[in-house]
PDB file of C-alpha atoms and ligand atoms in Angstrom:
ATOM      1  CA  MET A   1       0.000   0.000   0.000  1.00 80.00           C
ATOM      2  CA  ARG A   2       2.808   2.434   0.778  1.00 93.00           C
ATOM      3  CA  LYS A   3       6.133   2.780  -1.030  1.00 95.00           C
ATOM      4  CA  THR A   4       9.377   1.298   0.226  1.00 97.00           C
ATOM      5  CA  ILE A   5      12.040   3.951  -0.186  1.00 98.00           C
ATOM      6  CA  ILE A   6      15.819   3.683  -0.242  1.00 98.00           C
ATOM      7  CA  ALA A   7      17.345   7.146  -0.474  1.00 98.00           C
ATOM      8  CA  GLY A   8      21.051   7.936  -0.585  1.00 98.00           C
ATOM      9  CA  ASN A   9      22.183  11.198   0.986  1.00 98.00           C
ATOM     10  CA  TRP A  10      25.599  11.905  -0.508  1.00 98.00           C
ATOM     11  CA  LYS A  11      26.020  15.060   1.606  1.00 98.00           C
ATOM     12  CA  MET A  12      29.032  17.144   0.468  1.00 98.00           C
ATOM     13  CA  ASN A  13      30.747  14.244  -1.297  1.00 98.00           C
ATOM     14  CA  MET A  14      31.463  13.415  -4.952  1.00 98.00           C
ATOM     15  CA  ASP A  15      32.700  15.630  -7.754  1.00 98.00           C
ATOM     16  CA  LEU A  16      31.248  15.362 -11.262  1.00 98.00           C
ATOM     17  CA  GLU A  17      33.353  12.382 -12.308  1.00 98.00           C
ATOM     18  CA  GLY A  18      32.848  10.477  -9.040  1.00 98.00           C
ATOM     19  CA  GLY A  19      29.136  11.247  -8.936  1.00 98.00           C
ATOM     20  CA  ARG A  20      28.618  10.032 -12.497  1.00 98.00           C
ATOM     21  CA  ALA A  21      30.501   6.811 -11.778  1.00 98.00           C
ATOM     22  CA  LEU A  22      28.509   6.170  -8.589  1.00 98.00           C
ATOM     23  CA  ALA A  23      25.155   6.892 -10.242  1.00 98.00           C
ATOM     24  CA  ASP A  24      26.066   4.667 -13.204  1.00 98.00           C
ATOM     25  CA  GLY A  25      27.119   1.856 -10.871  1.00 97.00           C
ATOM     26  CA  ILE A  26      23.844   2.052  -8.947  1.00 97.00           C
ATOM     27  CA  LYS A  27      21.843   2.255 -12.163  1.00 96.00           C
ATOM     28  CA  MET A  28      23.568  -0.810 -13.638  1.00 95.00           C
ATOM     29  CA  GLY A  29      23.158  -2.736 -10.388  1.00 95.00           C
ATOM     30  CA  THR A  30      19.448  -2.024 -10.053  1.00 95.00           C
ATOM     31  CA  LEU A  31      18.754  -2.925 -13.693  1.00 91.00           C
ATOM     32  CA  GLY A  32      19.612  -6.540 -12.942  1.00 82.00           C
ATOM     33  CA  MET A  33      17.614  -6.676  -9.739  1.00 85.00           C
ATOM     34  CA  ASP A  34      13.974  -7.116 -10.705  1.00 78.00           C
ATOM     35  CA  LEU A  35      12.841  -4.598  -8.105  1.00 81.00           C
ATOM     36  CA  ALA A  36       9.332  -4.464  -6.702  1.00 81.00           C
ATOM     37  CA  ALA A  37       7.047  -1.884  -8.307  1.00 85.00           C
ATOM     38  CA  GLU A  38       6.471  -0.216  -4.946  1.00 91.00           C
ATOM     39  CA  LEU A  39      10.226   0.258  -4.338  1.00 95.00           C
ATOM     40  CA  ARG A  40      11.574   3.735  -4.951  1.00 96.00           C
ATOM     41  CA  VAL A  41      15.342   4.343  -5.143  1.00 97.00           C
ATOM     42  CA  ILE A  42      16.386   7.972  -4.734  1.00 98.00           C
ATOM     43  CA  LEU A  43      19.811   9.614  -5.032  1.00 98.00           C
ATOM     44  CA  CYS A  44      20.415  12.965  -3.321  1.00 98.00           C
ATOM     45  CA  PRO A  45      23.744  14.253  -4.626  1.00 98.00           C
ATOM     46  CA  PRO A  46      25.226  17.712  -4.065  1.00 98.00           C
ATOM     47  CA  ALA A  47      23.323  20.455  -5.905  1.00 98.00           C
ATOM     48  CA  VAL A  48      25.891  20.943  -8.675  1.00 98.00           C
ATOM     49  CA  LEU A  49      25.369  17.337  -9.822  1.00 98.00           C
ATOM     50  CA  LEU A  50      21.566  17.356  -9.849  1.00 98.00           C
ATOM     51  CA  HIS A  51      20.988  18.374 -13.449  1.00 98.00           C
ATOM     52  CA  ASP A  52      23.577  16.001 -14.832  1.00 98.00           C
ATOM     53  CA  LEU A  53      22.355  13.029 -12.798  1.00 98.00           C
ATOM     54  CA  CYS A  54      18.689  13.720 -13.567  1.00 98.00           C
ATOM     55  CA  ASN A  55      19.574  13.477 -17.268  1.00 98.00           C
ATOM     56  CA  ARG A  56      21.750  10.423 -16.744  1.00 97.00           C
ATOM     57  CA  LEU A  57      19.041   8.562 -14.833  1.00 97.00           C
ATOM     58  CA  SER A  58      16.068   9.720 -16.891  1.00 95.00           C
ATOM     59  CA  GLU A  59      15.709   6.369 -18.663  1.00 91.00           C
ATOM     60  CA  CYS A  60      15.541   4.323 -15.463  1.00 92.00           C
ATOM     61  CA  SER A  61      13.314   4.262 -12.410  1.00 93.00           C
ATOM     62  CA  ILE A  62      15.831   5.888 -10.029  1.00 96.00           C
ATOM     63  CA  LYS A  63      14.690   9.325  -8.879  1.00 97.00           C
ATOM     64  CA  VAL A  64      16.830  12.276  -7.855  1.00 98.00           C
ATOM     65  CA  GLY A  65      16.401  14.637  -4.921  1.00 98.00           C
ATOM     66  CA  GLY A  66      18.001  17.765  -3.524  1.00 98.00           C
ATOM     67  CA  GLN A  67      19.519  17.885  -0.030  1.00 98.00           C
ATOM     68  CA  THR A  68      17.778  21.124   0.960  1.00 98.00           C
ATOM     69  CA  LEU A  69      15.889  24.044  -0.591  1.00 98.00           C
ATOM     70  CA  HIS A  70      14.995  27.647   0.226  1.00 98.00           C
ATOM     71  CA  ASN A  71      11.485  28.336   1.438  1.00 98.00           C
ATOM     72  CA  LYS A  72      10.856  30.992  -1.247  1.00 98.00           C
ATOM     73  CA  PRO A  73      10.492  30.211  -4.963  1.00 98.00           C
ATOM     74  CA  SER A  74      12.934  32.937  -6.106  1.00 98.00           C
ATOM     75  CA  GLY A  75      14.552  36.173  -4.988  1.00 98.00           C
ATOM     76  CA  ALA A  76      17.654  37.802  -3.549  1.00 98.00           C
ATOM     77  CA  PHE A  77      18.950  34.857  -1.511  1.00 98.00           C
ATOM     78  CA  THR A  78      22.558  34.482  -2.591  1.00 98.00           C
ATOM     79  CA  GLY A  79      23.726  30.894  -2.734  1.00 97.00           C
ATOM     80  CA  GLU A  80      20.311  29.337  -2.240  1.00 98.00           C
ATOM     81  CA  ILE A  81      18.298  26.970  -4.440  1.00 98.00           C
ATOM     82  CA  SER A  82      14.505  26.929  -4.672  1.00 98.00           C
ATOM     83  CA  GLY A  83      11.927  24.194  -5.103  1.00 98.00           C
ATOM     84  CA  PRO A  84      10.937  25.259  -8.633  1.00 98.00           C
ATOM     85  CA  MET A  85      14.638  25.212  -9.595  1.00 98.00           C
ATOM     86  CA  LEU A  86      15.046  21.659  -8.283  1.00 98.00           C
ATOM     87  CA  ARG A  87      11.914  20.614 -10.099  1.00 98.00           C
ATOM     88  CA  SER A  88      13.033  22.289 -13.340  1.00 98.00           C
ATOM     89  CA  VAL A  89      16.176  20.138 -13.565  1.00 98.00           C
ATOM     90  CA  GLY A  90      14.205  16.949 -12.984  1.00 98.00           C
ATOM     91  CA  CYS A  91      14.191  16.371  -9.210  1.00 98.00           C
ATOM     92  CA  HIS A  92      11.215  14.667  -7.594  1.00 98.00           C
ATOM     93  CA  TYR A  93      12.328  14.743  -3.946  1.00 98.00           C
ATOM     94  CA  VAL A  94      14.147  16.994  -1.497  1.00 98.00           C
ATOM     95  CA  ILE A  95      15.500  16.305   1.992  1.00 98.00           C
ATOM     96  CA  VAL A  96      14.191  18.766   4.571  1.00 98.00           C
ATOM     97  CA  GLY A  97      15.331  19.274   8.158  1.00 98.00           C
ATOM     98  CA  HIS A  98      18.295  16.915   8.167  1.00 98.00           C
ATOM     99  CA  SER A  99      19.927  17.078  11.607  1.00 97.00           C
ATOM    100  CA  GLU A 100      23.098  18.510  10.054  1.00 97.00           C
ATOM    101  CA  ARG A 101      21.005  21.405   8.697  1.00 97.00           C
ATOM    102  CA  ARG A 102      19.212  21.803  12.017  1.00 97.00           C
ATOM    103  CA  THR A 103      22.428  21.910  14.062  1.00 96.00           C
ATOM    104  CA  MET A 104      25.069  23.400  11.728  1.00 97.00           C
ATOM    105  CA  PHE A 105      22.796  25.787   9.824  1.00 96.00           C
ATOM    106  CA  ALA A 106      20.379  26.599  12.661  1.00 96.00           C
ATOM    107  CA  GLU A 107      17.248  25.376  10.899  1.00 97.00           C
ATOM    108  CA  SER A 108      14.360  25.653  13.321  1.00 98.00           C
ATOM    109  CA  ASP A 109      11.158  23.608  13.368  1.00 97.00           C
ATOM    110  CA  ILE A 110       9.404  26.582  11.747  1.00 97.00           C
ATOM    111  CA  GLU A 111      11.986  26.747   8.980  1.00 98.00           C
ATOM    112  CA  VAL A 112      11.580  23.008   8.375  1.00 98.00           C
ATOM    113  CA  CYS A 113       7.840  23.543   8.094  1.00 98.00           C
ATOM    114  CA  LEU A 114       8.248  26.406   5.603  1.00 98.00           C
ATOM    115  CA  LYS A 115      10.608  24.283   3.521  1.00 98.00           C
ATOM    116  CA  ALA A 116       8.329  21.235   3.542  1.00 98.00           C
ATOM    117  CA  ASN A 117       5.448  23.420   2.347  1.00 98.00           C
ATOM    118  CA  ALA A 118       7.686  25.061  -0.274  1.00 98.00           C
ATOM    119  CA  ALA A 119       8.679  21.624  -1.563  1.00 98.00           C
ATOM    120  CA  LEU A 120       5.059  20.553  -1.984  1.00 98.00           C
ATOM    121  CA  ASP A 121       4.243  23.859  -3.690  1.00 98.00           C
ATOM    122  CA  ALA A 122       6.979  23.017  -6.219  1.00 98.00           C
ATOM    123  CA  ARG A 123       5.590  19.480  -6.724  1.00 98.00           C
ATOM    124  CA  LEU A 124       8.510  17.908  -4.875  1.00 98.00           C
ATOM    125  CA  SER A 125       8.086  15.259  -2.212  1.00 98.00           C
ATOM    126  CA  PRO A 126       9.825  16.413   0.954  1.00 98.00           C
ATOM    127  CA  ILE A 127      11.751  13.790   2.928  1.00 98.00           C
ATOM    128  CA  ILE A 128      11.203  15.354   6.353  1.00 98.00           C
ATOM    129  CA  CYS A 129      13.843  14.341   8.896  1.00 98.00           C
ATOM    130  CA  VAL A 130      13.105  14.138  12.608  1.00 98.00           C
ATOM    131  CA  GLY A 131      14.980  12.560  15.487  1.00 98.00           C
ATOM    132  CA  GLU A 132      16.150  13.008  19.031  1.00 98.00           C
ATOM    133  CA  THR A 133      19.654  13.608  20.405  1.00 97.00           C
ATOM    134  CA  ILE A 134      21.259  11.137  22.778  1.00 97.00           C
ATOM    135  CA  THR A 135      20.606  13.460  25.727  1.00 98.00           C
ATOM    136  CA  GLU A 136      16.936  13.715  24.823  1.00 98.00           C
ATOM    137  CA  ARG A 137      16.740   9.899  24.627  1.00 97.00           C
ATOM    138  CA  GLU A 138      18.514   9.459  27.949  1.00 97.00           C
ATOM    139  CA  GLU A 139      16.127  11.954  29.530  1.00 98.00           C
ATOM    140  CA  GLY A 140      13.156   9.909  28.287  1.00 97.00           C
ATOM    141  CA  ARG A 141      12.022  12.693  25.947  1.00 98.00           C
ATOM    142  CA  VAL A 142      11.838  10.804  22.626  1.00 98.00           C
ATOM    143  CA  LYS A 143       8.051  11.047  22.387  1.00 98.00           C
ATOM    144  CA  GLU A 144       8.014  14.726  23.298  1.00 98.00           C
ATOM    145  CA  VAL A 145      10.741  15.619  20.762  1.00 98.00           C
ATOM    146  CA  LEU A 146       9.296  13.593  17.891  1.00 98.00           C
ATOM    147  CA  SER A 147       5.795  14.927  18.570  1.00 98.00           C
ATOM    148  CA  ARG A 148       7.028  18.508  18.470  1.00 98.00           C
ATOM    149  CA  GLN A 149       9.145  18.046  15.343  1.00 98.00           C
ATOM    150  CA  VAL A 150       6.474  16.144  13.409  1.00 98.00           C
ATOM    151  CA  ARG A 151       3.579  18.424  14.394  1.00 98.00           C
ATOM    152  CA  LYS A 152       5.527  21.608  13.615  1.00 98.00           C
ATOM    153  CA  ALA A 153       6.896  20.321  10.302  1.00 98.00           C
ATOM    154  CA  LEU A 154       3.433  19.363   9.080  1.00 98.00           C
ATOM    155  CA  GLU A 155       1.662  22.626   9.881  1.00 97.00           C
ATOM    156  CA  GLY A 156      -0.103  23.818   6.746  1.00 95.00           C
ATOM    157  CA  ILE A 157       0.127  20.398   5.095  1.00 97.00           C
ATOM    158  CA  PHE A 158      -3.321  18.945   4.566  1.00 93.00           C
ATOM    159  CA  ASP A 159      -4.687  15.476   3.752  1.00 94.00           C
ATOM    160  CA  PHE A 160      -3.813  15.742   0.064  1.00 91.00           C
ATOM    161  CA  GLY A 161      -0.229  16.904   0.771  1.00 97.00           C
ATOM    162  CA  ILE A 162       0.824  14.498   3.496  1.00 98.00           C
ATOM    163  CA  THR A 163       0.683  11.417   1.285  1.00 96.00           C
ATOM    164  CA  ASP A 164       3.314  13.060  -0.958  1.00 97.00           C
ATOM    165  CA  CYS A 165       5.618  13.463   2.048  1.00 98.00           C
ATOM    166  CA  VAL A 166       8.120  10.960   3.386  1.00 98.00           C
ATOM    167  CA  ILE A 167       9.096  11.059   7.062  1.00 98.00           C
ATOM    168  CA  ALA A 168      12.642   9.996   7.943  1.00 98.00           C
ATOM    169  CA  TYR A 169      13.241   9.006  11.555  1.00 98.00           C
ATOM    170  CA  GLU A 170      16.917   9.761  12.080  1.00 98.00           C
ATOM    171  CA  PRO A 171      18.054   9.616  15.704  1.00 98.00           C
ATOM    172  CA  VAL A 172      20.881  12.149  15.826  1.00 97.00           C
ATOM    173  CA  TRP A 173      23.044   9.792  17.892  1.00 97.00           C
ATOM    174  CA  ALA A 174      22.921   7.198  15.110  1.00 97.00           C
ATOM    175  CA  ILE A 175      23.890   9.426  12.177  1.00 96.00           C
ATOM    176  CA  GLY A 176      27.411   8.756  10.962  1.00 94.00           C
ATOM    177  CA  THR A 177      28.380   7.113  14.267  1.00 95.00           C
ATOM    178  CA  GLY A 178      28.033   3.399  13.556  1.00 93.00           C
ATOM    179  CA  ASN A 179      25.540   3.234  16.467  1.00 95.00           C
ATOM    180  CA  THR A 180      22.446   2.073  14.633  1.00 95.00           C
ATOM    181  CA  ALA A 181      19.183   2.061  16.550  1.00 96.00           C
ATOM    182  CA  THR A 182      18.102  -1.499  17.278  1.00 97.00           C
ATOM    183  CA  PRO A 183      15.195  -2.665  15.116  1.00 98.00           C
ATOM    184  CA  GLU A 184      13.014  -2.510  18.254  1.00 98.00           C
ATOM    185  CA  GLN A 185      14.054   1.070  19.111  1.00 98.00           C
ATOM    186  CA  ALA A 186      13.458   2.163  15.519  1.00 98.00           C
ATOM    187  CA  GLN A 187      10.115   0.363  15.289  1.00 98.00           C
ATOM    188  CA  GLU A 188       8.943   2.015  18.510  1.00 98.00           C
ATOM    189  CA  ALA A 189       9.762   5.465  17.146  1.00 98.00           C
ATOM    190  CA  HIS A 190       8.204   4.725  13.749  1.00 98.00           C
ATOM    191  CA  ARG A 191       5.008   3.493  15.419  1.00 98.00           C
ATOM    192  CA  LEU A 192       4.931   6.638  17.496  1.00 98.00           C
ATOM    193  CA  ILE A 193       5.254   8.753  14.339  1.00 98.00           C
ATOM    194  CA  ARG A 194       2.532   6.779  12.554  1.00 98.00           C
ATOM    195  CA  ASP A 195       0.232   7.212  15.549  1.00 98.00           C
ATOM    196  CA  LEU A 196       0.939  10.936  15.448  1.00 98.00           C
ATOM    197  CA  LEU A 197       0.020  11.019  11.758  1.00 98.00           C
ATOM    198  CA  ALA A 198      -3.202   9.197  12.600  1.00 98.00           C
ATOM    199  CA  SER A 199      -4.040  11.790  15.229  1.00 98.00           C
ATOM    200  CA  ILE A 200      -3.204  14.748  12.960  1.00 97.00           C
ATOM    201  CA  TYR A 201      -4.917  13.273   9.859  1.00 98.00           C
ATOM    202  CA  ASN A 202      -6.562   9.857  10.243  1.00 97.00           C
ATOM    203  CA  ALA A 203      -5.573   6.189  10.477  1.00 97.00           C
ATOM    204  CA  GLU A 204      -6.091   5.489   6.797  1.00 97.00           C
ATOM    205  CA  ILE A 205      -3.831   8.364   5.758  1.00 97.00           C
ATOM    206  CA  ALA A 206      -1.232   7.388   8.366  1.00 98.00           C
ATOM    207  CA  GLU A 207      -1.013   3.927   6.797  1.00 97.00           C
ATOM    208  CA  ARG A 208      -0.204   5.466   3.415  1.00 97.00           C
ATOM    209  CA  VAL A 209       2.785   7.591   4.500  1.00 98.00           C
ATOM    210  CA  SER A 210       6.237   6.018   4.121  1.00 98.00           C
ATOM    211  CA  ILE A 211       8.349   6.362   7.269  1.00 98.00           C
ATOM    212  CA  ILE A 212      11.994   5.522   6.638  1.00 98.00           C
ATOM    213  CA  TYR A 213      14.858   5.019   9.083  1.00 98.00           C
ATOM    214  CA  GLY A 214      18.238   6.743   8.906  1.00 98.00           C
ATOM    215  CA  GLY A 215      21.321   6.340  11.059  1.00 98.00           C
ATOM    216  CA  SER A 216      24.269   4.095  10.214  1.00 96.00           C
ATOM    217  CA  VAL A 217      22.272   1.746   7.979  1.00 98.00           C
ATOM    218  CA  THR A 218      24.566  -0.866   6.420  1.00 98.00           C
ATOM    219  CA  PRO A 219      24.130  -4.023   4.343  1.00 98.00           C
ATOM    220  CA  GLN A 220      24.562  -5.931   7.623  1.00 97.00           C
ATOM    221  CA  ASN A 221      21.739  -4.319   9.608  1.00 98.00           C
ATOM    222  CA  ALA A 222      19.315  -3.299   6.844  1.00 98.00           C
ATOM    223  CA  ARG A 223      17.299  -6.508   6.578  1.00 98.00           C
ATOM    224  CA  ASP A 224      16.450  -6.634  10.313  1.00 98.00           C
ATOM    225  CA  LEU A 225      15.360  -2.993  10.232  1.00 98.00           C
ATOM    226  CA  PHE A 226      13.208  -3.511   7.128  1.00 98.00           C
ATOM    227  CA  ALA A 227      11.523  -6.512   8.764  1.00 98.00           C
ATOM    228  CA  GLN A 228       9.808  -4.151  11.223  1.00 98.00           C
ATOM    229  CA  PRO A 229       6.185  -3.413  10.294  1.00 98.00           C
ATOM    230  CA  ASP A 230       6.465   0.390  10.375  1.00 98.00           C
ATOM    231  CA  ILE A 231       9.918   0.770   8.765  1.00 98.00           C
ATOM    232  CA  ASP A 232       9.409   1.483   5.081  1.00 98.00           C
ATOM    233  CA  GLY A 233      13.004   1.791   3.944  1.00 98.00           C
ATOM    234  CA  ALA A 234      16.060   3.878   4.730  1.00 98.00           C
ATOM    235  CA  LEU A 235      17.801   7.195   4.322  1.00 98.00           C
ATOM    236  CA  VAL A 236      21.426   6.173   3.904  1.00 98.00           C
ATOM    237  CA  GLY A 237      24.474   8.410   4.333  1.00 98.00           C
ATOM    238  CA  GLY A 238      27.899   6.753   4.444  1.00 97.00           C
ATOM    239  CA  ALA A 239      26.856   3.453   2.875  1.00 98.00           C
ATOM    240  CA  SER A 240      25.315   5.277  -0.111  1.00 98.00           C
ATOM    241  CA  LEU A 241      28.740   6.455  -1.278  1.00 98.00           C
ATOM    242  CA  ARG A 242      29.667   3.058  -2.695  1.00 98.00           C
ATOM    243  CA  ALA A 243      27.551   1.296  -5.288  1.00 98.00           C
ATOM    244  CA  ASP A 244      28.117  -2.155  -3.767  1.00 98.00           C
ATOM    245  CA  SER A 245      26.954  -1.241  -0.262  1.00 98.00           C
ATOM    246  CA  PHE A 246      24.024   0.874  -1.478  1.00 98.00           C
ATOM    247  CA  LEU A 247      22.921  -1.931  -3.810  1.00 97.00           C
ATOM    248  CA  ALA A 248      23.169  -4.437  -0.961  1.00 97.00           C
ATOM    249  CA  ILE A 249      20.860  -2.235   1.128  1.00 98.00           C
ATOM    250  CA  ILE A 250      18.415  -2.038  -1.789  1.00 97.00           C
ATOM    251  CA  ASN A 251      18.639  -5.805  -2.093  1.00 96.00           C
ATOM    252  CA  ALA A 252      17.753  -6.173   1.593  1.00 96.00           C
ATOM    253  CA  THR A 253      14.247  -4.883   0.838  1.00 95.00           C
ATOM    254  CA  ARG A 254      13.600  -8.051  -1.149  1.00 91.00           C
ATOM    255  CA  PRO A 255      12.068 -11.050   0.596  1.00 85.00           C
TER     256      PRO A 255
HETATM  257  C1  PEP B 312      22.213  10.655   7.086  1.00 68.31           C
HETATM  258  O1  PEP B 312      23.067  11.529   7.062  1.00 68.31           O
HETATM  259  O2  PEP B 312      21.055  10.912   6.757  1.00 68.31           O
HETATM  260  C2  PEP B 312      22.612   9.336   7.539  1.00 68.31           C
HETATM  261  C3  PEP B 312      21.679   8.494   7.898  1.00 68.31           C
HETATM  262  O3  PEP B 312      23.954   9.067   7.572  1.00 68.31           O
HETATM  263  P1  PEP B 312      24.648   7.657   7.950  1.00 68.31           P
HETATM  264  O4  PEP B 312      23.933   6.601   7.167  1.00 68.31           O
HETATM  265  O5  PEP B 312      26.067   7.830   7.521  1.00 68.31           O
HETATM  266  O6  PEP B 312      24.498   7.482   9.409  1.00 68.31           O
END
């Protein structure tokens, strides 16, 4: 009923040559895989590679997404990229509210909300990242933090918009650390998020929204995570920078 999504967040890695080689390797690997129709593979390279990779991947089912966007469609915002610009080069997705943007670039919950709405306005599906820090987890505040982040991010997004959104549960303590959440910890958080969606919208809509996990996903731990009923795929950082490991994670979605 809902899509399984494997998205690679390349962050600030890969020049033109390296990005082309990686995208080609992933494309070739997926062609031989006989992937399920409901599986969506997404690459989120640095902005300068988006146009080139959209063209390169246009003949296959892999989609391309930006790593962030500005909340306005155009204007005097030096260095920024807007939703309509991403869409015009062929993007279908954009990551919003990644913890690195929240912490290093001071993106607030309100900013995340504005960006998620701007993405939908530009006919892009936002991949909205939420997740607690280790201190918040140790203080028993996971529910409080996720509730705040999800509710704020979705303000102004109505029934017809939410099913175009993807929620990524990314515990901050698991990103780039090798400390993956256990399948049980991740499932608990995903269930909490789905229950929140049911309370904001309704149960039927909540069942249709893909909730993906991010935080040190590898070929070794992917299958156990994907076996959880509310984990609909992964947002992958480090392991998306090599075709073999990213393909192995894609492969782990298969029965
Ligand atoms: C990420 O940055 O979204 C991420 C999940 O990174 P990693 O897989 O490297 O933990």
